[in-house]
Coordinates of C-alpha atoms in Angstrom, one line a residue:
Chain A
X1 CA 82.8 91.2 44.6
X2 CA 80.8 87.8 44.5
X3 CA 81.5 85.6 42.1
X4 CA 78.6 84.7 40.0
X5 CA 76.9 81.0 40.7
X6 CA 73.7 79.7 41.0
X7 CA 70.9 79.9 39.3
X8 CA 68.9 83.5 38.8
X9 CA 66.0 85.1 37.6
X10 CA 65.4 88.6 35.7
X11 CA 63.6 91.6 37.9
X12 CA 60.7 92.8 36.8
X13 CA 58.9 95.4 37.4
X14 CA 55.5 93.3 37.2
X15 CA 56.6 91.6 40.4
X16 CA 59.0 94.0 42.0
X17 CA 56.6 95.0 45.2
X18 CA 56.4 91.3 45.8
X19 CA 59.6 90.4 46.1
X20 CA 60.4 91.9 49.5
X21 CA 57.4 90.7 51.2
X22 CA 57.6 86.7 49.7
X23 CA 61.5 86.4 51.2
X24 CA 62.3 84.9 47.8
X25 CA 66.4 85.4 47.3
X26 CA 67.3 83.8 44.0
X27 CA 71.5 83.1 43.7
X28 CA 71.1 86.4 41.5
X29 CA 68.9 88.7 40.0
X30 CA 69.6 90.4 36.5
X31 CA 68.7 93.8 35.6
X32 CA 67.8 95.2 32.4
X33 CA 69.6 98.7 32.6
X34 CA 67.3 100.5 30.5
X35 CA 64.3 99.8 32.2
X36 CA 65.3 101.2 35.6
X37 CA 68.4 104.2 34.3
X38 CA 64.7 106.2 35.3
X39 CA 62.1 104.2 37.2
X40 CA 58.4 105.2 38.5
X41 CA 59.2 106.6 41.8
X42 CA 57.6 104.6 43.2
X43 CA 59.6 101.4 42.4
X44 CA 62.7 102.9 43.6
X45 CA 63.1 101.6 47.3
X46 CA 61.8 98.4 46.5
X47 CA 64.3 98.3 43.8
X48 CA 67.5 99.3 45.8
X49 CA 66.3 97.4 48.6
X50 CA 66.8 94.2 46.2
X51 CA 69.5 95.1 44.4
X52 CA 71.8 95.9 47.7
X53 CA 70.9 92.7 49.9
X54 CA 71.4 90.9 46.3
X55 CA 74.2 89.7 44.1
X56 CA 72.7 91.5 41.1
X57 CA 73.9 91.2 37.2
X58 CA 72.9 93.0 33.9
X59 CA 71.7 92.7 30.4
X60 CA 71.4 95.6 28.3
X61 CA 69.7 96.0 25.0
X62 CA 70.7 99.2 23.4
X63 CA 74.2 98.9 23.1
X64 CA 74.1 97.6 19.3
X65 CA 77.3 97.0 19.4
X66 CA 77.3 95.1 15.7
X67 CA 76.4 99.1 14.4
X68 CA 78.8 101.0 11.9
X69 CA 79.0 103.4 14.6
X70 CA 80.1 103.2 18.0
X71 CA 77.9 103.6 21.0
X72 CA 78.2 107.2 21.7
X73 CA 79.9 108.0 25.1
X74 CA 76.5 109.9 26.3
X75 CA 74.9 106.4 26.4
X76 CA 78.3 104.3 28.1
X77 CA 78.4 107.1 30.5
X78 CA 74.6 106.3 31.7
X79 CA 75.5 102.6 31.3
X80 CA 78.7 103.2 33.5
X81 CA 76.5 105.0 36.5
X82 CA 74.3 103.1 36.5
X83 CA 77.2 99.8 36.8
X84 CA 78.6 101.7 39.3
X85 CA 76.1 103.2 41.5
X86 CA 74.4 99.5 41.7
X87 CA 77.8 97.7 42.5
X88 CA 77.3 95.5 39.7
X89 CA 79.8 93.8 38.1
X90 CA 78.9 91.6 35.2
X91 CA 77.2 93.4 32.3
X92 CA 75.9 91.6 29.5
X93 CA 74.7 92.4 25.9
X94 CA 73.6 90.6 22.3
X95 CA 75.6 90.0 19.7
X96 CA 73.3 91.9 17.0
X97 CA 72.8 95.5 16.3
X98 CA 69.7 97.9 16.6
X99 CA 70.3 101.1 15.2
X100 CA 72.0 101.8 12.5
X101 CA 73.9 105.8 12.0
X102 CA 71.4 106.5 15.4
X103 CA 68.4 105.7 14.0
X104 CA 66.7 102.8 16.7
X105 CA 64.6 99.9 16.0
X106 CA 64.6 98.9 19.6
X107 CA 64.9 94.8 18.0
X108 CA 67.8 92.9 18.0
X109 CA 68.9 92.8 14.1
X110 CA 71.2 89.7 12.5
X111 CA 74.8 90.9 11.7
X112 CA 76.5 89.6 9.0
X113 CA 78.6 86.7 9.8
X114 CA 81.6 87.8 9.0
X115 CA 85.8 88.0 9.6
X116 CA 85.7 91.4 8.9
X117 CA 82.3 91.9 11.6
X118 CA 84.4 89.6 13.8
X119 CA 87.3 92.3 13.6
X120 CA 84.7 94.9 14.0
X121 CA 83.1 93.7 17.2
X122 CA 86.7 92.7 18.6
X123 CA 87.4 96.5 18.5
X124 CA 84.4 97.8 19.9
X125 CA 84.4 94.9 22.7
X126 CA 87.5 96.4 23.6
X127 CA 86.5 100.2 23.6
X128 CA 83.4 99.6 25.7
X129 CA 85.2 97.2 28.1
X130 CA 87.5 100.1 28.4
X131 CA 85.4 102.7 28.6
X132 CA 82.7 100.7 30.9
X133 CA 85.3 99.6 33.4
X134 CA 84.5 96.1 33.4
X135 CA 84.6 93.1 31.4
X136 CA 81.8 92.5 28.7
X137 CA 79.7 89.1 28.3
X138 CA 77.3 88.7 24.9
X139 CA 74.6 86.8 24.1
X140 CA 74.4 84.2 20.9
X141 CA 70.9 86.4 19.7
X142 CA 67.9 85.1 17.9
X143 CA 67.7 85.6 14.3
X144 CA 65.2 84.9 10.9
X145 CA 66.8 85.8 8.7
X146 CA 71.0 85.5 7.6
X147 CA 72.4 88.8 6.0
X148 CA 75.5 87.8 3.5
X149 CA 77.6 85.7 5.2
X150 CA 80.3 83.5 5.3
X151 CA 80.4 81.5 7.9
X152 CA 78.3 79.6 10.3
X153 CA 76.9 81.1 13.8
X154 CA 78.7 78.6 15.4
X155 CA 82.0 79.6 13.6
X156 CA 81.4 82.9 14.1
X157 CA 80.6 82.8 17.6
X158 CA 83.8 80.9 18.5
X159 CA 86.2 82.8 16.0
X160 CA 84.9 86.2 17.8
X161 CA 85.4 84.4 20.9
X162 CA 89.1 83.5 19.9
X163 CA 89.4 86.9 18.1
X164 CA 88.5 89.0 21.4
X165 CA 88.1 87.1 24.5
X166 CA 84.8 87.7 25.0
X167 CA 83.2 85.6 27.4
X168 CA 79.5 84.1 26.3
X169 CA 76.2 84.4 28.0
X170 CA 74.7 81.7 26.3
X171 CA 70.9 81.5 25.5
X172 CA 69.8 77.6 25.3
X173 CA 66.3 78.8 24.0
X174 CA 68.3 81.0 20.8
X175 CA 70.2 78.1 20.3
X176 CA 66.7 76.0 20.1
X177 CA 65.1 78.6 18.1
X178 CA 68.0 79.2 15.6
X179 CA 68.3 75.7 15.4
X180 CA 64.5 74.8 14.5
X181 CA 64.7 77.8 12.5
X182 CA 67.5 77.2 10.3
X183 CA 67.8 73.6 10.1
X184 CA 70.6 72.3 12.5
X185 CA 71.1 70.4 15.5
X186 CA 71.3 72.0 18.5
X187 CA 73.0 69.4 20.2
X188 CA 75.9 69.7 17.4
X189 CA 76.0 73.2 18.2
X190 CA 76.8 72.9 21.5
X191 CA 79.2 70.4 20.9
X192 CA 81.0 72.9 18.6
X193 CA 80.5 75.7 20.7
X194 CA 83.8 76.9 23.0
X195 CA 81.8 76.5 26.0
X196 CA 85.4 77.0 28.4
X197 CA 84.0 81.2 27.5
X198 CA 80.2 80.5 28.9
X199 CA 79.6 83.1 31.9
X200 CA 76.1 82.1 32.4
X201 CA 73.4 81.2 30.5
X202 CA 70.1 82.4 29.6
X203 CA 66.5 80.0 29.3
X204 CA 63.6 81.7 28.1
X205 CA 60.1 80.7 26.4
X206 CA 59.7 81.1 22.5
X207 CA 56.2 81.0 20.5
X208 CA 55.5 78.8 17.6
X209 CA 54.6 81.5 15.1
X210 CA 52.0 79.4 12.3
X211 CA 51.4 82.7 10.2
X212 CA 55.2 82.9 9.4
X213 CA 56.6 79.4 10.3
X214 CA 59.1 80.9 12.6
X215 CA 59.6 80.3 16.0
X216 CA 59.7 83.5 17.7
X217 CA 62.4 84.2 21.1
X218 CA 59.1 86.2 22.7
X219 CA 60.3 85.7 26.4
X220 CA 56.4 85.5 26.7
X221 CA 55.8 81.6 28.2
X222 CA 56.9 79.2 30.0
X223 CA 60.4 77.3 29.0
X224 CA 59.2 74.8 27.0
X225 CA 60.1 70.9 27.3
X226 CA 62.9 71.1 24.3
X227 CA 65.0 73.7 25.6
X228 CA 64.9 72.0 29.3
X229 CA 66.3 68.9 27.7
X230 CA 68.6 70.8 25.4
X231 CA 69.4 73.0 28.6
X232 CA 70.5 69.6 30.3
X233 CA 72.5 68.7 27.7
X234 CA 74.3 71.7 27.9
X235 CA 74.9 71.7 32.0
X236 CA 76.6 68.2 31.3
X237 CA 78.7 69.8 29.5
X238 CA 79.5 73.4 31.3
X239 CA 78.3 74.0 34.5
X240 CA 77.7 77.5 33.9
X241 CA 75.2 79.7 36.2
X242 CA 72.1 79.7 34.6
X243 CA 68.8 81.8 35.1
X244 CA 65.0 82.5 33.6
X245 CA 64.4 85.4 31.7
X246 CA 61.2 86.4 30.8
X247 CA 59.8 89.8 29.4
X248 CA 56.0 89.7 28.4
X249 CA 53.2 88.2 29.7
X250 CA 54.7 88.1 32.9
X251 CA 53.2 86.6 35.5
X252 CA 52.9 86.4 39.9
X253 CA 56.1 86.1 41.5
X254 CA 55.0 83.0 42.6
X255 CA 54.6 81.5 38.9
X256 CA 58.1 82.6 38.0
X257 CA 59.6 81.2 41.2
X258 CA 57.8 77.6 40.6
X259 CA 60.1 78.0 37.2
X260 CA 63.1 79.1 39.3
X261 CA 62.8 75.6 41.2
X262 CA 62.8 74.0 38.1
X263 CA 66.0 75.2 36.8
X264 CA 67.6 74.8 40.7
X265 CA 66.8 71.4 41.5
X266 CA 68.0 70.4 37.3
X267 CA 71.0 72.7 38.0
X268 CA 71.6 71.3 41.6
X269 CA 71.0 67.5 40.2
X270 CA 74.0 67.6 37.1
X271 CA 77.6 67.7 38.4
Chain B
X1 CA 79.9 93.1 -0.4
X2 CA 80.8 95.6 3.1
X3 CA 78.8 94.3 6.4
X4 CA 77.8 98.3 6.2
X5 CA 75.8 97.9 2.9
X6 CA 74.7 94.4 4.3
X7 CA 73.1 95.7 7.2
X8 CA 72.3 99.1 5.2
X9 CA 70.3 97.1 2.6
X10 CA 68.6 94.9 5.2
X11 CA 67.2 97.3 7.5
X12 CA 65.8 99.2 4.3
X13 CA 63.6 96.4 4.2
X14 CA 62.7 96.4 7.6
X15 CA 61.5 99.6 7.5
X16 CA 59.9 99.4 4.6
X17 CA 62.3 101.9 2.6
X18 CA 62.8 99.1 -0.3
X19 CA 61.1 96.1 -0.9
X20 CA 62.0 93.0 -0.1
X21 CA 62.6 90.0 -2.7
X22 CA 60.6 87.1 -3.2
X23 CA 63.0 85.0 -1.4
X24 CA 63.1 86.5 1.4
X25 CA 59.9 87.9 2.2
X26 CA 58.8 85.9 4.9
X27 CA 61.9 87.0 7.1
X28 CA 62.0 90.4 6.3
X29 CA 58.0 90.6 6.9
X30 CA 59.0 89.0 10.4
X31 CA 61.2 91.6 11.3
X32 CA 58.8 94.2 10.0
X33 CA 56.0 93.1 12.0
X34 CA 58.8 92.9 15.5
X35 CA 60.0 96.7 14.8
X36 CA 56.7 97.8 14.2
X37 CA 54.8 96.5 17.0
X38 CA 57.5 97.3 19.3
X39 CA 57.0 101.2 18.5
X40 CA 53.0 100.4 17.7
X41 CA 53.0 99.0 21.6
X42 CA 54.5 102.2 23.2
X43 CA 52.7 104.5 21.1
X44 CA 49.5 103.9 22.0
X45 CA 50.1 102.6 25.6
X46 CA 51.5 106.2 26.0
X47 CA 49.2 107.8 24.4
X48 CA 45.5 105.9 25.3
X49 CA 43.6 109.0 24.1
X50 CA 45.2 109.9 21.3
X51 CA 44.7 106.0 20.1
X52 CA 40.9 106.0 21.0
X53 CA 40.7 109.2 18.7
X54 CA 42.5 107.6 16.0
X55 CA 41.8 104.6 13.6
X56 CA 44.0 101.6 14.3
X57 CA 45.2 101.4 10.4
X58 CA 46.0 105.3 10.1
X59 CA 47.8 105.3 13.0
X60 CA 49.8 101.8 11.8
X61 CA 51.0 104.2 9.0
X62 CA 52.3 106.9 11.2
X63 CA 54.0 104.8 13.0
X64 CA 55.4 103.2 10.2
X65 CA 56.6 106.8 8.8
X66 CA 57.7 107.4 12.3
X67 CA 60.1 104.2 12.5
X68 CA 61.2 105.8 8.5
X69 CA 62.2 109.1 10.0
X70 CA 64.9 107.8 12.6
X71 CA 63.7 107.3 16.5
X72 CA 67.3 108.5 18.4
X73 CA 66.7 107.7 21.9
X74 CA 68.3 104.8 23.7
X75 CA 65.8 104.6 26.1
X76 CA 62.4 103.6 25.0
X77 CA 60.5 105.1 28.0
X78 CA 61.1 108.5 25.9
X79 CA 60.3 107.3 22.5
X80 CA 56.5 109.1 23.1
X81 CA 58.5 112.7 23.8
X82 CA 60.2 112.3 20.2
X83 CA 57.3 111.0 18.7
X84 CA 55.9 114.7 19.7
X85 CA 58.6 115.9 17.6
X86 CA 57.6 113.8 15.2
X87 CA 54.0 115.5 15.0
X88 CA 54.9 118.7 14.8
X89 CA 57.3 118.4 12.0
X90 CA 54.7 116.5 10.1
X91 CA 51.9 118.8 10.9
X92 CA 49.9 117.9 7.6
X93 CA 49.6 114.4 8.8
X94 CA 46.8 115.6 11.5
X95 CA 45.6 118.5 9.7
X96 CA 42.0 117.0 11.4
X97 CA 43.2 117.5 15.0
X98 CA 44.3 120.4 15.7
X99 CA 44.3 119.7 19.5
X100 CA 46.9 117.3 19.0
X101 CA 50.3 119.2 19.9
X102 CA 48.3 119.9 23.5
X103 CA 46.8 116.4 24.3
X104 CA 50.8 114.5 23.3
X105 CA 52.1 117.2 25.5
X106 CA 49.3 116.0 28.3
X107 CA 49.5 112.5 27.5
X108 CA 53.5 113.0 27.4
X109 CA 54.3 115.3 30.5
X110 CA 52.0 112.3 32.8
X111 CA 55.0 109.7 31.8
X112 CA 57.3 112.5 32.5
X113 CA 56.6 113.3 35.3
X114 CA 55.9 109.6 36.5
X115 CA 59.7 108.2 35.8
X116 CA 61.4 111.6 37.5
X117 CA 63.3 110.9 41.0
X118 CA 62.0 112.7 43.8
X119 CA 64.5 111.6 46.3
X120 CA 65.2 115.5 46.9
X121 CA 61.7 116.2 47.3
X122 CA 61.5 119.2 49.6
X123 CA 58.1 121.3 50.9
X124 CA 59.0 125.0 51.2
X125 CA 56.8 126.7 53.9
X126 CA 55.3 130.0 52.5
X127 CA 56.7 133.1 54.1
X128 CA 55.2 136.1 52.4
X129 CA 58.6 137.8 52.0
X130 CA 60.0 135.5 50.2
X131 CA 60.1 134.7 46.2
X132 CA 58.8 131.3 44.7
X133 CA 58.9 129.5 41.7
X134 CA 57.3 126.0 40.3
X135 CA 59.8 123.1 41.5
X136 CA 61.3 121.3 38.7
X137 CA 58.9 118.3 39.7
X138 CA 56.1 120.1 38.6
X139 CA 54.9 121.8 34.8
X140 CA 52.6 125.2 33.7
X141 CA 51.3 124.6 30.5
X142 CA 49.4 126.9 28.3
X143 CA 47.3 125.1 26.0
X144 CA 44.7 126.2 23.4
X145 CA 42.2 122.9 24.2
X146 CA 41.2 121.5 26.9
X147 CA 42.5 118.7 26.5
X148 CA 42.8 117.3 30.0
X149 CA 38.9 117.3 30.3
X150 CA 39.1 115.6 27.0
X151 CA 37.6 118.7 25.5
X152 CA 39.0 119.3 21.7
X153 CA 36.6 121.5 19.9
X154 CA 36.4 124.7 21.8
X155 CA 40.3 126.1 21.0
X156 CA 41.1 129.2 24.0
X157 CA 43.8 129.8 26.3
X158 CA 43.8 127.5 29.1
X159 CA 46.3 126.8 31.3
X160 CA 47.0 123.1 33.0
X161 CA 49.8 122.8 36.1
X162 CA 50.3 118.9 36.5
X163 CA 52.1 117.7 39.6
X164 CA 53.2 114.3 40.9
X165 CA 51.0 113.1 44.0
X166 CA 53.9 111.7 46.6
X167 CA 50.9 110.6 48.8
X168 CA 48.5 109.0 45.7
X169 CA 51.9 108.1 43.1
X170 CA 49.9 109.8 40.4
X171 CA 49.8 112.7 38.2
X172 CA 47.7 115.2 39.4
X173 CA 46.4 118.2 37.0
X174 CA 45.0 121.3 37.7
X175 CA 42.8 124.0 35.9
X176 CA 44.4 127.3 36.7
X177 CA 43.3 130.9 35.7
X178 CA 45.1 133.3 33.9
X179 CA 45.0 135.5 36.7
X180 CA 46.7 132.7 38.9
X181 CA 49.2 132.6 36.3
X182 CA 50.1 135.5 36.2
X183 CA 50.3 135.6 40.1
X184 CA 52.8 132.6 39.7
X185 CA 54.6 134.7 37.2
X186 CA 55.4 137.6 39.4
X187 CA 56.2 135.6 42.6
X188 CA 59.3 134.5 41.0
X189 CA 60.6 137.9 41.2
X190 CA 58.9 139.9 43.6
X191 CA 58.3 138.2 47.0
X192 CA 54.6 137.3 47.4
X193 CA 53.7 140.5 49.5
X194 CA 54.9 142.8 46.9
X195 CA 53.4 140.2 44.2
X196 CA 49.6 140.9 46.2
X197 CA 50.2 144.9 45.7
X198 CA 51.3 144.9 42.6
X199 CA 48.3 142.8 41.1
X200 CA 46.0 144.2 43.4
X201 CA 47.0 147.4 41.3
X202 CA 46.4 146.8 38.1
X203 CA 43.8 145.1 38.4
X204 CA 41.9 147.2 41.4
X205 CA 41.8 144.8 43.4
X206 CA 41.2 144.8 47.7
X207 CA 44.5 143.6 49.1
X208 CA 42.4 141.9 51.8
X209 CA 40.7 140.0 50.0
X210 CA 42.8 138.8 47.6
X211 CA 45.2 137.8 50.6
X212 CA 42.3 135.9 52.0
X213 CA 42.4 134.1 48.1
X214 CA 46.0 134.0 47.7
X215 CA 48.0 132.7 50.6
X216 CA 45.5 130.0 51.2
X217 CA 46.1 129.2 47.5
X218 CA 49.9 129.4 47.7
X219 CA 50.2 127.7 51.6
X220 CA 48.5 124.4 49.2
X221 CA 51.1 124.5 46.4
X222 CA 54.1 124.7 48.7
X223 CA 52.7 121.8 51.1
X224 CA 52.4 119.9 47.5
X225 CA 55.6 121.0 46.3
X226 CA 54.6 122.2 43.8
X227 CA 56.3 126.1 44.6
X228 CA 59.3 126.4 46.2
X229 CA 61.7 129.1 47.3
X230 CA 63.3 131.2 44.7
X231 CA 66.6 132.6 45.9
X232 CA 68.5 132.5 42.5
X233 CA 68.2 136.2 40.7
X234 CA 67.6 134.4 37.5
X235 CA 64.1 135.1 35.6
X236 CA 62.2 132.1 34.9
X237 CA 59.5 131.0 32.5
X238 CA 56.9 129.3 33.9
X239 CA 55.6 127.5 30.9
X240 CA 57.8 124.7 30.2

């Protein structure tokens, strides 16, 4: 199996049929699993066609692995095939939950920071790892809003890091967002971060929200100037594969790959 | 305070079980407005008629009671096919359309239908001697409006086959008579020459002319896929 390097970009439907014809081959695609488990028919050569010539990685978002409850086996079993049929190695997830006693909200929902959450999502790290065959890597998430706590993100990122030996996909635009968000510095973050777990990392584009003074992780534009410099800072100090991940307004192939060079030739240009 | 209250108490809020405090309003209104418009979104991109029919602000509220009840599926492609559920059990919601079991179902089975893998697509060839059924890529519905016209006033029995178009990657529907349906029904257990006598039978029918009707009818559905062989002894329903 390939290691992962490079820099990637997440498939999407939107631009699937043009991805064969343009010849564009990205270091690695990622793949949300839920969105092609069942595909339109017509999407499915295109799809394998890509996903076979391609080293290919994944990101769910239904795990909700933070949940009182496990994920239940029907769901790691479909996880699992799908892993498995596609060759794919390196499965990713968020550290949040989304359904609570099997009820879905289909968002990604804060967890308390917490030793005793830390213990909890030690143990189920290990049962799904177990279960799914392969390692698992999750994702520092967005939030707005901090359920009783006791520690810092940071903290508790690195103590469940320490805890379970997870290994970190790390989203430079959540760290932006969280940051502007909730008042701290980014850079600091990163500093305090145990970057020696980073697998890859994610870069996305947020949206100033006026009405509620948030800034939302939409996935909907562009990367905006802040997270490319805070992005920067980061590669200086882990040199971790990185890739563009967007999920609304999505736009030509060719758009996204004029992004894609962007991140390359600033991924290429730090040692 | 446990993480499982925490989280308990917070998604409460989210989904508008309990009220949020003062203090944190602003958040949990934040996380309101991301849950809701993520089910709002599929909703009524699955279900474009249903939303023309429907005011913006009363179907804000279903949804809302909708997100209350508990959505189970992990896969948000089927989130339409349990909000059907949904309907049903809440019946006194949509006391004012009672077309609306038939036109989710229509608006439903099109998705359905759309996301299924046909890599074992296979054409049977019609050989009069043998017994057919509908392939599992296709679906018989009886409905009581015509809903696939976009006709809800006149209530009957009417009876829609919807297919998936290989050739035009669409959903194709089709009108068919209770008399074909019934035709449909007997194939599946008496091969299709039997099938001609027997309805030609009851109903006093020339066998010559409804062979000239029939096969012709039957030669198009298996070319479409639509019927295929039936060699298991099992009786099957055709409305699904």
């Amino acid at each position: 199996m390939a290691k992962l390097k490079g820099c990637g970009l997440g498939l999407r439907r939107e631009f699937l049929q043009e991805v064969i014809p343009s010849t564009f081959k990205p270091d690695f695609w990622e793949v949300t699993p839920e969105n092609w488990i069942n595909m339109p028919y017509h999407h499915k050569e295109a799809f394998e066609q890509i996903v076979s010539n391609n080293k290919t990685i994944a990101h769910g978002l239904s795990l909700s692995i933070g949940s009182p409850t496990k994920p239940t086996k029907k769901f790691l079993k479909t996880i699992k095939s799908f892993l498995d049929r596609y060759n794919i190695e390196d499965y990713s997830e968020h550290i949040s939950f989304s359904n609570f006693n099997g009820a879905q909200t289909y968002e990604l929902l804060p967890l308390p920071m917490t030793k005793s959450m830390v213990n909890l999502l030690s143990d189920r790290i290990k049962y799904i790892e177990d279960f799914l065959g392969r390692s698992l890597i999750l994702e520092n998430a967005t939030y707005y809003y901090v359920p009783d706590s006791n520690m810092s993100e940071v903290e508790f990122i690195n103590e469940l890091i320490h805890k379970s030996g997870v290994r970190i996909l790390l989203d430079v635009n959540n760290v932006y967002v969280n940051s502007i968000n909730h008042k701290y510095d980014a850079k600091k973050f990163i500093d305090d971060l145990d970057t020696s777990s980073v697998a890859y990392m994610h870069l996305a584009g947020h949206f100033d929200d006026d009405e509620s003074g948030f800034l939302v992780d939409t996935h909907g534009m562009k990367v905006t100037k802040k997270v490319w410099d805070l992005y920067k800072y980061t590669l200086n100090k882990v040199k971790a594969p990185s890739m563009i991940e967007r999920d609304n307004n999505i736009p030509p192939l060719d758009v996204m790959i004029k992004e894609y060079s962007k991140l390359k030739k600033i991924y290429r240009g730090i040692s | 305070m446990s993480d499982i209250k925490t989280q308990k108490i917070f998604l409460d809020k989210v989904i508008e079980k309990t009220k949020a405090k003062k203090s944190e309003k602003k958040e949990i209104e934040l996380y309101k407005e991301l849950v809701h418009h993520r089910f709002f979104e599929v909703i009524s991109n699955a279900n474009p008629i249903f939303y023309s029919m429907i005011k913006k602000k009363r179907l804000q509220k279903i949804v809302t009671k909708f997100i209350q009840s508990g959505a189970k599926t992990d896969l948000i492609w089927k989130l339409p096919d349990e909000f059907r559920d949904f309907v049903k059990k809440n019946s006194k919601l949509f006391k004012d359309m009672s077309y609306i079991d038939d036109l989710l179902w229509f608006e439903w089975i099109e998705i359905k239908l759309f996301m299924k893998d046909y890599s074992s697509f296979k054409i049977s060839f019609l050989n009069i001697l043998e017994k057919y059924k509908i392939s599992k890529n296709t679906k018989i519905k009886r409905l009581s409006y015509k809903v696939y016209e976009q006709e809800f006033t006149t209530k009957d029995e009417y009876f829609v086959l919807a297919y998936y178009d290989l050739d035009k990657e669409e959903v194709i529907y089709r009108d068919i008579s209770a008399f074909m349906y019934e035709f449909l029904e007997l194939i599946v257990d008496l091969n299709v020459k039997d099938s001609i006598k027997k309805i030609s039978k009851k109903y006093k029918l020339d066998i010559k002319e409804l062979k000239s009707i029939l096969i012709p009818a039957l030669e198009e559905l298996c070319s479409l896929g639509v019927l295929i062989k039936n060699r298991k002894k099992d009786k099957l329903c055709l409305v699904q």
